[in-house]
Structure formats: C-alpha cells, structure tokens
Amino acid sequence: MAMLASIWIVLLSVTIQGGDGQSVQMDPIKSGFVGSQVELRCIFQNSNPPVKISQVTWQKFVNGTKQNVAIANPSLGVSVLPPFKERVTFKQAAVRHRTPSLEDTTIMFSNLKLSDEAAYICEYTTFPAGNRENMVNLTVFAKPVTHMTLTTPTIVARPQKRKMTVATCQSANGKPPSVIQWETTLKGESTFQETRNVNGTVTVRSNYVVVPGRETHKQKLTCVVTYRGDRIKNSVVLNVQYEPEVTIEGFDDNWYLNRKDVSLTCNADANPPVTVYQWKLLNGSLPSTVEIRNNSLIFKGPVTYELAGTYVCDATNSIGTRTGLVEVNVTEFPNNPSPWDRNVKQDEHNAGAVIGGAVGGVVLLAAAATLLFLFLRRRQRTFKGDYSTKKHVFGNGYSKAGGLPANHPIPKNLQYPDDSDDEKKPAQIGVSGGFEASERDFDGDAEDLKRPYFTVDEGESRDYDERTLAFQYDPEPEIADDMVSQTDGSVISKKEWYV
Ligand SMILES: *[C@@H]1O[C@H](CO)[C@@H](O)[C@H](O)[C@H]1NC(C)=O
Ligand SMILES: *[C@@H]1O[C@H](CO)[C@@H](O)[C@H](O)[C@H]1NC(C)=O
Ligand SMILES: *[C@@H]1O[C@H](CO)[C@@H](O)[C@H](O)[C@H]1NC(C)=O
Ligand SMILES: *[C@@H]1O[C@H](CO)[C@@H](O)[C@H](O)[C@H]1NC(C)=O
Ligand SMILES: *[C@@H]1O[C@H](CO)[C@@H](O)[C@H](O)[C@H]1NC(C)=O
Ligand SMILES: *[C@@H]1O[C@H](CO)[C@@H](O)[C@H](O)[C@H]1NC(C)=O
C-alpha cells in the first residue's frame, strides 16, 4: 500500500510537472458489476506548440507490478494483449485506423471479472516532452445471491423449551458484503457469520434462534438484506406444532342440587388438532348418568352430590398429551341468584362499564350533596328555622346511599332475587371486580375467565397440585365509606352548626 501510494504521488507529480501544457485526463475512480461493461476514459490535452505522440500504453497496475493491456502506435496501429484481447477495445474508431489519431484513447472494458479490479494507467510517450500519464481505479462489484430458508417447514415445540434456529438468511458472494437485519415481533436472538471467498466476495449468514412454542406459531419473521443501499426483504411465517393447551369449560361454580342440563367441555388449543380426548374423574369413575360426546361430558338428569369431584381431561395430538382439570362442587342452593349479577358474569366487559357507572353515580351523589348543602346553608341564612326539617330532607334524599355501607354482603351469602334491589349493586360490582383482577393472566374468551380451570404441564409436574384459581370476593367498601361521610346528614348538620 505504502509503495502504491508513493508511486501514485510520483505519478501525480509527473502530471503536475507537465505544466508546460500537456496532461492526461482520466476519471479517478470507476466501478462496474461483474459481467458489465465500463468505459475507462483517457484524453490527452496537447498544447501549443503541440508535442508529437509517439505511443500510448494502457497498463494494469496491481500488487506493485504493471502489466500491459493495450498499445496504440501512430505508425504501427493498435495492439490489445491477452488476456484482455476479447474484452478491451479502444472507443474511438479513429484510434483503430492505419494512422490513428491518439488524442482520445478511451477504452471499453466489457464482461468485467472480479480480477479486473485494479488501477489502470494510461501513459503517453511524446516527443520532445517525454512521458505523461494518469490512472483510474477500477472497482468491480458482485451482486450477492440472497435467500431465506426455514430450518424445517414445520417446527416442533418441545416441552423442554430448547432454543433452536428457525430461519436462516444468507446473502452469498457479494462484494462489498451485505448487511443482514431481522424484523419481527418474535422474541429471539440472531447470530451472524461472514465468510470471505478467495475472489474477494463475502458470504454473510444469519440464523434466527427462538424457543418455539404456542405463542410463536404463525409469527412473521422478516430478513432485511442491505446491499449497497438496496434493501431486500424476505418473510416467512412460522408453522409451529405444539401439544394441546387444555381448558375445561362448563363449571360456573354454581352447580346446585336438581339443576338441569349441565356439561363440561374440554377445549384444547393445539397444532395439529387434538385427535383424542379422554375424561376421568379423580379417585372414582365417571357418573353413570354422563354421556361423552366428542370433547364434552353431558350430564343427563339433574345435578346430585354424586357429580362432585375433580374431572380430568387428557387431550392428545401428535406432539403430546396434556391435561386439564376442574374441581366440581355441588351446593344445595344456587350461588348467584341475582339476574343482575348473572349479566355481569356473562360479559366481563360490562363490568368495567358498570364500575364506571357506579363511580359516576358516586360523583353525582357527591355533587348533589354539595348542592343540597349549599341550598340548606342559604335556607339557614334566610330562615333560621329548626333543623329537624333539614334533616328530614337529607334523610329522604339519601336513604339509598346511606344504606350502602351497612349492606354489602359477602357473595357466598347472597340472598335470593326477591331482595335484590338497588342497594345490592355496589357489593356485586365488587365481586366482578375481584374476578377480573385475579384471573386476568388467563387468555381465552370472557366466558372462560369465570371458570376455575387450570392446566397441568405434564413436562413439569404430573401431580395435580393446588394451582386452583380461587375466586376473590372483594366487597369494595371504600366507595361506600366515602359516601357515608359525604352524605351522612349529621355530618353536614355539624358543619351547619359552624356556619
Ligand atoms: C496480488 O497479491 C496477492 C497476495 O499478496 C495474490 O493473492 C494475488 O493473486 C495477486 N494478484 C495478482 C493479479 O497478481
Ligand atoms: C487507487 O488505488 C490505490 C491502490 O490501488 C490507492 O492507493 C489510491 O488511493 C486509489 N485512488 C483513488 C482515487 O481512490
Ligand atoms: C467468488 O467465489 C465464490 C466461492 O468460490 C463463488 O461461489 C462465486 O461465484 C465467485 N464469484 C464470482 C463473481 O466469480
Ligand atoms: C386419590 O387417589 C390418590 C391415589 O390414586 C391418593 O393418593 C389420594 O389420597 C386420593 N385422594 C382422595 C381424596 O381420596
Ligand atoms: C361430534 O360428534 C358427532 C357425532 O356424535 C359428530 O357428528 C360431530 O361432527 C362431532 N363434532 C365435532 C366438532 O367433532
Ligand atoms: C370445593 O370443595 C372442596 C372440597 O370438596 C373445597 O376444598 C373447596 O374449597 C371447594 N371450592 C369452592 C370454590 O367452594
């Protein structure tokens, strides 16, 4: 390199020293792709008085050595030397004449090869001025071949949760090298590898490594290859096979004696689909009144205490078998009798709105209380009558709110529909709020969220341990407490005493 540089400086100084008029004009750099054609310009600037051109020589300059490419001589004609004979020609037809005109000795270089990358010198031999020369650096690019492959068309998620390469992206034999990036929402890591070929090209490879699982199925993975500013994108969608994820639907924590038409359904998310469902009752055999229909247990006849127990469903696909279970309790009486409450349970999303409504109601009550307070203060100023009247007004207006705190029942003890008046609402909101908070981590539809099911991971533990989801009953008394102090007639009466 240092040697080349010093030669370059020498060459430069030669050109500059020819300041008495003659110079060789060339592009400093030129580039082309493998197989393409480039034009290497070389123009001789003569001066007055003109010098005589004795010969023009094109040379390839690489590794500190020079190799002749083509020669043009005014009396002898032109000569292109092997191995350039087939691929190099002078651009100007005049140069090829018997008595060539040698002012423009630009050459056309076709069917470029990687080995053509070099500096090319165009040297003019003149009389009486001597040699004049200049050089062009020719760079040859190679377009890479890019492709992306999935490791296997279908990836199998093993319970061992082992990392594996799911896709490979390769950009082969590029010059300059490509850059590979990944675009995906899939959690994973990428590895990169670069291989330099003897011909100067570089192959870059990248693997995308993930732990395949249910959540990686159908995820999109995009490889972005950037080559000289161009971006090429390749995408694949993962096809991940995984063992069943089992949930049991149907037990609503309200199987009471003589209830009709109850059933349990074993739902499994699996790829490929479940082929076999198997039901068992822990520590017992399935009741004789039960009918197995596909993935459901249909209980014929009314509910009896004999139905209680832990029901287990094994779901099997080609990847494995997993188990879901539900603990069925039978009660003497229905659990959640209020139709209002049942509505909440049916649509979890309603719960938010209902809570919002309740909060709004509290705000409204507070505003009304404030208004009343102001109104009473006014009345007190204008007419200093007895307070019992005002208290009477308060008592009437706020009997409902005042009744709240005293009356938030624990849901287990909820009464029958006949006493389900407005006063019960806040307590029941608390219940649905409790469901929401305790079971939010489960996916599945809203209906599922209310079922006390869970799934046992066979890979981890075979025994059905106590991962039961307990319903959390939260009577949520704070709102009521607030309201008490806000709306308690006596409190406000006290304030009035201060006025
Ligand atoms: C230049 O030198 C390198 C090693 O220094 C060699 O591999 C290469 O073939 C040489 N190129 C030419 C055109 O001689
Ligand atoms: C041309 O290439 C030589 C090495 O072959 C290098 O030293 C020089 O800086 C290059 N010139 C330009 C203009 O890129
Ligand atoms: C460069 O070398 C690689 C590996 O030997 C080869 O596959 C590729 O075709 C070569 N590229 C060119 C442009 O000759
Ligand atoms: C159920 O059976 C298992 C063994 O099959 C036993 O260990 C367990 O104590 C039994 N449980 C009940 C409640 O009978
Ligand atoms: C359930 O089984 C019945 C036959 O008992 C069959 O006709 C039906 O297609 C099955 N349904 C599903 C979803 O497998
Ligand atoms: C269901 O019954 C079992 C005993 O059979 C009891 O341990 C469990 O707490 C009960 N679950 C509910 C939600 O009542």
XYZ file of C-alpha atoms and ligand atoms in Angstrom:
583
model
C 0.000 0.000 0.000
C 2.689 2.456 1.023
C 4.549 1.584 -2.114
C 1.451 2.131 -4.244
C 0.830 5.403 -2.540
C 4.321 6.636 -3.173
C 4.090 5.602 -6.804
C 0.812 7.445 -7.001
C 2.478 10.541 -5.601
C 5.265 10.180 -8.147
C 2.697 9.838 -10.901
C 0.837 12.862 -9.666
C 3.981 14.913 -9.580
C 4.809 13.769 -13.118
C 1.428 15.054 -14.283
C 1.873 18.274 -12.417
C 5.410 18.758 -13.735
C 3.972 18.542 -17.221
C 2.654 22.001 -16.529
C 4.132 23.214 -19.759
C 0.814 22.297 -21.395
C 0.334 18.566 -21.813
C -1.737 16.466 -19.433
C -3.587 13.144 -19.402
C -7.170 13.424 -18.232
C -8.892 10.455 -16.598
C -11.637 9.754 -14.101
C -10.023 8.989 -10.739
C -12.345 6.077 -9.987
C -14.688 3.859 -11.914
C -16.748 0.851 -10.985
C -18.886 -1.846 -12.527
C -20.566 -5.100 -11.725
C -19.227 -8.489 -12.696
C -20.234 -9.123 -16.316
C -20.952 -5.485 -17.128
C -19.010 -3.015 -19.252
C -17.155 0.124 -18.169
C -15.555 2.945 -20.055
C -12.079 3.980 -18.899
C -11.521 7.499 -20.168
C -8.122 8.775 -21.266
C -7.803 12.135 -23.061
C -4.538 13.779 -23.967
C -4.540 17.569 -23.623
C -1.990 18.851 -26.100
C -0.726 22.408 -26.055
C 0.783 24.998 -28.258
C 3.218 24.204 -29.656
C 1.885 20.663 -29.845
C 4.084 17.744 -28.983
C 4.249 14.603 -31.050
C 2.658 11.442 -29.576
C 4.990 8.520 -30.144
C 2.891 5.829 -28.414
C 0.087 5.299 -25.883
C 0.246 2.420 -23.423
C -2.542 1.155 -21.122
C -1.276 -0.790 -18.135
C -2.900 -2.689 -15.327
C -1.223 -1.909 -12.059
C -1.714 -4.419 -9.284
C 0.418 -5.702 -6.408
C 3.153 -3.211 -7.338
C 3.598 -4.665 -10.792
C 2.497 -3.368 -14.152
C 1.002 -5.457 -16.929
C 0.443 -4.143 -20.451
C -3.176 -4.118 -21.577
C -3.205 -2.257 -24.883
C -0.826 -0.236 -27.053
C -1.571 2.310 -29.781
C 1.211 3.413 -32.072
C 0.788 6.073 -34.794
C 2.631 4.101 -37.383
C 2.182 0.505 -36.247
C -1.523 0.550 -35.259
C -3.132 -0.881 -32.128
C -2.453 -3.984 -30.123
C -4.621 -5.436 -27.321
C -2.751 -8.055 -25.397
C -4.003 -11.317 -23.975
C -5.771 -11.890 -21.660
C -7.599 -8.641 -22.492
C -7.900 -9.236 -26.230
C -11.538 -10.307 -26.124
C -12.756 -7.735 -23.666
C -10.908 -4.466 -24.280
C -11.359 -2.166 -27.285
C -10.499 1.466 -27.991
C -13.639 3.520 -28.024
C -12.699 5.925 -30.834
C -12.787 4.326 -34.255
C -10.061 6.759 -35.298
C -7.583 5.032 -32.992
C -8.031 1.833 -34.924
C -7.175 3.497 -38.251
C -3.919 2.875 -40.050
C -2.713 6.278 -38.992
C -4.526 6.677 -35.725
C -5.399 9.906 -34.059
C -4.293 9.372 -30.474
C -5.809 12.318 -28.546
C -8.650 10.124 -27.177
C -7.519 6.633 -26.220
C -10.514 5.797 -24.003
C -11.013 2.022 -23.714
C -14.180 -0.025 -23.280
C -13.791 -2.856 -20.828
C -16.534 -5.457 -21.166
C -17.617 -8.585 -19.327
C -15.878 -7.461 -16.150
C -14.361 -10.018 -13.827
C -13.528 -9.637 -10.178
C -9.863 -9.973 -11.098
C -10.121 -6.861 -13.256
C -10.208 -4.759 -10.126
C -7.003 -2.723 -10.225
C -5.559 0.643 -11.042
C -5.217 1.275 -14.792
C -2.543 3.615 -16.077
C -2.794 5.450 -19.365
C 0.690 6.554 -20.410
C 1.522 8.906 -23.315
C 5.024 8.816 -24.723
C 5.695 12.125 -26.501
C 8.483 13.898 -28.234
C 10.110 16.117 -27.153
C 8.188 16.466 -23.858
C 8.619 12.865 -22.595
C 6.096 10.718 -20.755
C 2.753 11.855 -19.422
C 0.439 9.509 -17.544
C -2.538 9.245 -15.220
C -4.513 6.423 -13.575
C -8.029 5.236 -12.803
C -9.017 2.899 -10.002
C -11.455 0.286 -11.221
C -13.622 -1.416 -8.615
C -15.620 -4.497 -9.527
C -18.776 -5.274 -7.569
C -20.506 -8.631 -7.324
C -24.233 -8.812 -6.653
C -24.930 -11.261 -3.852
C -27.426 -14.069 -4.076
C -29.823 -13.672 -1.182
C -32.243 -16.176 0.167
C -34.008 -17.070 3.339
C -34.916 -20.528 4.488
C -36.901 -22.018 7.316
C -34.928 -24.615 9.175
C -37.735 -27.078 8.630
C -41.142 -26.334 7.156
C -42.733 -27.235 10.472
C -41.086 -26.574 13.767
C -41.972 -28.729 16.709
C -42.192 -27.070 20.095
C -40.841 -29.452 22.687
C -41.829 -29.215 26.333
C -38.128 -28.979 27.197
C -38.245 -25.469 25.726
C -34.990 -25.713 23.876
C -33.677 -22.886 21.714
C -33.444 -23.629 18.036
C -32.659 -21.937 14.762
C -35.954 -21.424 12.994
C -34.787 -19.473 9.964
C -31.602 -18.705 8.133
C -30.933 -15.737 5.899
C -27.957 -15.770 3.586
C -26.505 -13.267 1.187
C -23.828 -15.102 -0.754
C -20.773 -13.933 -2.687
C -21.398 -10.230 -2.505
C -18.834 -7.550 -2.963
C -18.962 -5.387 -0.993
C -20.575 -7.520 1.740
C -24.294 -7.196 2.522
C -25.699 -6.394 5.923
C -28.411 -8.638 7.374
C -31.033 -7.472 9.862
C -34.184 -9.095 11.208
C -37.594 -7.529 11.593
C -40.056 -9.386 13.777
C -42.121 -9.214 16.912
C -40.913 -12.712 17.687
C -38.683 -12.851 20.735
C -35.380 -14.346 19.771
C -31.727 -13.903 19.051
C -29.761 -13.740 15.843
C -26.292 -14.999 15.085
C -24.082 -13.646 12.305
C -21.318 -15.209 10.314
C -19.137 -13.828 7.498
C -17.108 -15.924 5.078
C -14.558 -14.281 2.793
C -14.029 -16.019 -0.545
C -10.691 -16.048 -2.356
C -12.127 -13.980 -5.199
C -12.827 -11.157 -2.780
C -16.537 -11.716 -2.330
C -18.119 -12.233 1.073
C -20.940 -14.520 2.158
C -22.941 -13.335 5.155
C -25.298 -15.627 7.027
C -27.586 -15.055 9.940
C -29.632 -17.506 11.966
C -32.700 -16.582 13.928
C -32.921 -18.527 17.158
C -36.069 -18.846 19.255
C -37.641 -21.140 21.785
C -40.530 -22.465 19.706
C -43.864 -22.543 21.459
C -47.546 -21.944 21.083
C -47.021 -18.180 21.022
C -44.505 -18.383 18.169
C -46.927 -20.167 15.849
C -47.896 -18.101 12.804
C -45.447 -15.368 13.742
C -43.877 -13.490 10.853
C -40.150 -13.241 10.516
C -38.577 -10.837 8.032
C -34.966 -10.768 6.968
C -33.740 -7.451 5.605
C -30.624 -7.586 3.451
C -28.992 -4.286 2.622
C -26.587 -4.310 -0.300
C -25.112 -1.015 -1.481
C -28.167 0.910 -0.254
C -30.713 -1.520 -1.687
C -32.933 -3.281 0.800
C -34.246 -6.728 0.002
C -36.878 -8.199 2.315
C -37.760 -11.841 2.724
C -40.500 -13.023 5.040
C -41.622 -16.343 6.377
C -44.442 -17.314 8.680
C -43.535 -19.906 11.256
C -45.520 -23.089 11.437
C -45.008 -24.352 14.955
C -46.530 -27.566 16.196
C -47.243 -27.754 19.887
C -49.008 -30.001 22.332
C -52.520 -29.149 23.489
C -53.175 -26.284 25.864
C -56.220 -27.531 27.740
C -59.025 -25.667 29.454
C -62.280 -27.059 30.772
C -65.421 -25.015 30.366
C -68.842 -25.565 31.817
C -68.429 -25.387 35.560
C -69.677 -21.989 36.661
C -69.230 -22.572 40.389
C -72.958 -22.860 40.683
C -73.940 -26.482 40.348
C -76.752 -26.842 42.822
C -78.988 -29.795 43.537
C -81.503 -30.568 40.808
C -80.020 -28.113 38.335
C -80.563 -29.397 34.797
C -78.514 -29.539 31.638
C -75.013 -29.202 32.964
C -71.998 -30.212 30.935
C -68.250 -29.887 30.826
C -66.301 -29.210 27.659
C -62.633 -29.853 27.186
C -61.163 -27.161 24.960
C -57.681 -27.541 23.620
C -55.561 -25.185 21.609
C -53.265 -27.466 19.676
C -51.376 -27.712 16.400
C -52.023 -30.175 14.842
C -55.559 -30.510 16.257
C -56.334 -32.865 19.099
C -57.166 -36.370 17.971
C -58.146 -37.922 21.292
C -59.924 -36.511 24.332
C -60.119 -38.647 27.423
C -62.169 -37.892 30.521
C -61.618 -39.237 34.020
C -62.817 -38.489 37.484
C -60.018 -38.401 40.028
C -60.454 -41.137 42.663
C -63.532 -42.573 41.080
C -65.326 -43.463 37.917
C -67.440 -41.117 35.870
C -71.104 -40.986 36.985
C -73.351 -43.367 35.133
C -75.571 -40.509 34.009
C -72.803 -38.938 31.997
C -72.522 -39.134 28.232
C -69.277 -38.417 26.423
C -69.867 -36.564 23.208
C -66.685 -35.598 21.327
C -64.857 -33.363 23.769
C -67.829 -32.799 26.074
C -69.273 -34.504 29.103
C -73.050 -34.203 29.043
C -74.687 -34.870 32.410
C -78.093 -36.387 31.927
C -80.672 -35.596 34.535
C -80.488 -33.236 37.498
C -77.390 -32.447 39.493
C -76.739 -34.646 42.503
C -73.985 -34.666 45.090
C -72.520 -37.670 43.257
C -71.382 -35.396 40.459
C -68.890 -33.600 42.703
C -65.245 -34.340 42.168
C -62.224 -33.447 40.121
C -62.769 -34.006 36.429
C -59.711 -34.529 34.301
C -59.452 -34.241 30.536
C -56.462 -35.581 28.642
C -56.092 -34.107 25.168
C -53.669 -35.712 22.761
C -52.241 -34.629 19.425
C -49.194 -35.902 17.549
C -46.902 -33.784 19.694
C -48.093 -34.864 23.092
C -50.772 -35.148 25.711
C -51.735 -32.509 28.210
C -54.262 -32.458 30.951
C -56.844 -30.010 32.160
C -58.882 -30.400 35.272
C -61.755 -28.786 37.057
C -62.999 -29.289 40.588
C -66.748 -29.558 40.615
C -68.589 -28.712 43.853
C -72.257 -29.255 44.269
C -74.189 -26.922 46.546
C -77.624 -27.251 47.996
C -78.833 -23.930 46.678
C -77.932 -21.677 43.747
C -74.997 -19.454 44.341
C -75.509 -16.201 42.450
C -79.222 -15.772 42.229
C -79.473 -12.133 41.136
C -80.186 -11.862 37.408
C -78.336 -8.555 37.508
C -75.262 -10.312 38.774
C -75.546 -13.018 36.142
C -75.447 -10.369 33.474
C -72.197 -9.079 34.850
C -70.753 -12.537 34.833
C -71.780 -13.162 31.280
C -69.999 -10.183 29.926
C -66.879 -9.246 31.689
C -66.523 -6.126 29.628
C -69.750 -4.873 31.066
C -68.136 -4.935 34.480
C -65.897 -2.032 33.570
C -68.830 -0.010 32.366
C -70.808 -0.865 35.463
C -67.959 0.161 37.724
C -67.635 3.319 35.696
C -71.336 3.898 36.153
C -71.076 3.320 39.868
C -68.202 5.771 40.163
C -70.174 8.244 38.087
C -73.104 7.717 40.415
C -70.943 8.432 43.429
C -69.705 11.614 41.805
C -73.273 12.601 41.056
C -74.319 11.895 44.622
C -71.443 13.962 45.942
C -72.386 16.831 43.636
C -75.997 16.596 44.710
C -74.934 16.547 48.351
C -72.839 19.675 47.819
C -75.737 21.405 46.115
C -78.070 20.439 48.902
C -75.563 21.607 51.457
C -75.306 24.993 49.760
C -79.051 25.120 49.402
C -79.537 24.413 53.085
C -76.933 26.969 54.054
C -78.842 29.505 52.050
C -82.039 28.469 53.676
C -80.434 28.791 57.061
C -79.429 32.353 56.336
C -82.809 33.350 55.078
C -84.921 31.450 57.512
C -83.496 30.365 60.818
C -85.935 27.592 61.373
C -85.455 24.284 63.125
C -83.007 21.713 61.845
C -85.264 18.791 62.013
C -86.827 19.937 58.756
C -83.462 19.883 57.016
C -82.529 16.575 58.486
C -85.759 15.292 57.199
C -84.833 16.475 53.715
C -81.481 14.715 53.949
C -82.958 11.569 55.208
C -85.280 11.303 52.295
C -82.770 12.229 49.632
C -80.041 9.874 50.760
C -81.625 6.879 52.219
C -80.159 4.722 49.451
C -76.633 5.985 49.758
C -76.755 5.846 53.493
C -77.846 2.246 53.268
C -74.816 1.188 51.289
C -72.072 0.501 53.795
C -74.254 -1.364 56.171
C -75.338 -3.709 53.488
C -72.506 -5.115 51.363
C -72.947 -8.801 51.647
C -70.294 -11.397 51.027
C -71.349 -13.053 47.787
C -71.478 -16.520 49.280
C -74.322 -15.314 51.421
C -76.112 -13.515 48.648
C -79.830 -13.654 49.107
C -82.493 -14.719 46.738
C -83.712 -12.473 43.928
C -86.706 -11.154 45.908
C -84.471 -8.882 47.968
C -82.159 -7.913 45.143
C -82.992 -4.237 44.988
C -80.742 -1.382 44.004
C -78.969 -1.382 47.319
C -77.098 -4.541 46.418
C -75.395 -3.287 43.344
C -72.162 -1.952 44.825
C -71.369 -5.195 46.586
C -71.898 -7.186 43.423
C -69.678 -4.890 41.440
C -67.020 -5.708 43.978
C -67.409 -9.363 43.167
C -66.978 -8.992 39.465
C -64.014 -6.713 40.031
C -62.455 -9.473 42.070
C -62.813 -11.924 39.191
C -61.210 -9.562 36.824
C -58.168 -8.911 38.949
C -57.473 -12.466 39.957
C -57.799 -14.103 36.575
C -56.552 -11.516 34.183
C -53.484 -13.523 33.277
C -55.513 -16.158 31.561
C -56.235 -15.813 27.920
C -59.323 -17.151 26.334
C -62.698 -15.552 25.986
C -64.568 -13.756 28.680
C -66.633 -16.779 29.472
C -63.523 -18.790 30.198
C -62.320 -16.233 32.636
C -65.018 -17.137 35.065
C -64.220 -20.795 35.146
C -61.965 -22.124 37.817
C -59.997 -24.323 35.459
C -56.300 -24.693 35.068
C -53.898 -26.693 33.027
C -51.285 -29.064 34.276
C -47.969 -29.033 32.477
C -47.028 -32.660 32.197
C -43.471 -31.837 31.371
C -43.099 -30.143 34.706
C -45.357 -31.816 37.188
C -47.583 -34.831 36.919
C -49.383 -34.313 40.182
C -52.344 -32.036 40.156
C -51.224 -29.575 42.697
C -53.095 -26.728 44.215
C -52.957 -24.236 41.390
C -56.691 -23.785 41.639
C -57.837 -20.296 40.994
C -59.746 -19.088 43.969
C -62.471 -16.618 43.405
C -61.713 -13.464 45.236
C -64.589 -11.736 46.738
C -63.882 -8.141 47.339
C -66.795 -6.225 48.726
C -65.020 -2.925 47.897
C -66.261 -0.922 50.840
C -64.266 2.265 50.222
C -66.746 3.906 47.919
C -69.500 3.316 50.388
C -67.377 4.680 53.244
C -66.686 7.805 51.267
C -70.283 8.208 50.571
C -71.193 7.798 54.164
C -69.135 10.724 55.234
C -70.243 12.717 52.235
C -73.891 12.087 52.639
C -74.395 11.487 56.301
C -76.919 14.116 57.258
C -75.495 14.555 60.747
C -72.028 15.388 59.493
C -73.324 18.067 57.284
C -75.539 19.272 60.084
C -72.433 19.702 62.223
C -70.912 21.873 59.532
C -74.025 23.903 59.569
C -73.543 24.497 63.261
C -70.211 26.113 62.464
C -71.708 28.471 59.903
C -1.752 -9.902 -5.569
O -1.157 -10.422 -4.389
C -1.992 -11.345 -3.682
C -1.248 -11.748 -2.451
O -0.414 -10.761 -1.973
C -2.288 -12.513 -4.566
O -3.193 -13.377 -3.895
C -2.940 -12.050 -5.840
O -3.137 -13.134 -6.721
C -2.068 -11.033 -6.523
N -2.763 -10.517 -7.705
C -2.234 -10.552 -8.900
C -3.096 -10.024 -10.011
O -1.136 -10.949 -9.103
C -6.434 3.952 -6.176
O -5.954 2.701 -5.653
C -4.747 2.815 -4.973
C -4.333 1.398 -4.554
O -4.526 0.537 -5.602
C -4.872 3.722 -3.778
O -3.649 3.869 -3.111
C -5.377 5.075 -4.254
O -5.625 5.894 -3.130
C -6.639 4.930 -5.045
N -7.039 6.221 -5.572
C -8.280 6.670 -5.516
C -8.542 7.980 -6.119
O -9.153 6.043 -4.968
C -16.478 -15.981 -5.923
O -16.177 -17.163 -5.209
C -17.291 -17.907 -4.736
C -16.776 -19.046 -3.925
O -15.764 -19.716 -4.564
C -18.129 -18.350 -5.929
O -19.224 -19.084 -5.486
C -18.594 -17.115 -6.683
O -19.319 -17.494 -7.832
C -17.404 -16.264 -7.093
N -17.924 -15.040 -7.648
C -17.592 -14.617 -8.842
C -18.243 -13.364 -9.294
O -16.807 -15.197 -9.546
C -56.923 -40.087 45.416
O -56.107 -41.136 44.949
C -54.748 -40.932 45.153
C -54.023 -42.094 44.548
O -54.650 -42.534 43.419
C -54.449 -40.793 46.626
O -53.074 -40.519 46.823
C -55.269 -39.684 47.218
O -55.087 -39.617 48.623
C -56.726 -39.881 46.909
N -57.466 -38.745 47.380
C -58.626 -38.816 47.948
C -59.260 -37.548 48.366
O -59.147 -39.901 48.132
C -69.260 -34.576 17.456
O -69.744 -35.882 17.319
C -70.835 -36.004 16.437
C -71.283 -37.423 16.486
O -71.548 -37.770 17.779
C -70.407 -35.566 15.056
O -71.498 -35.628 14.178
C -69.876 -34.175 15.099
O -69.361 -33.808 13.842
C -68.802 -34.060 16.131
N -68.421 -32.684 16.237
C -67.160 -32.317 16.311
C -66.923 -30.855 16.428
O -66.242 -33.114 16.281
C -64.955 -27.280 46.680
O -64.924 -28.340 47.558
C -63.689 -28.644 48.123
C -63.827 -29.840 48.975
O -64.528 -30.819 48.297
C -63.175 -27.461 48.914
O -61.884 -27.728 49.384
C -63.127 -26.251 48.009
O -62.750 -25.115 48.752
C -64.454 -26.027 47.373
N -64.332 -24.945 46.435
C -65.181 -23.955 46.362
C -64.916 -22.920 45.340
O -66.161 -23.915 47.070
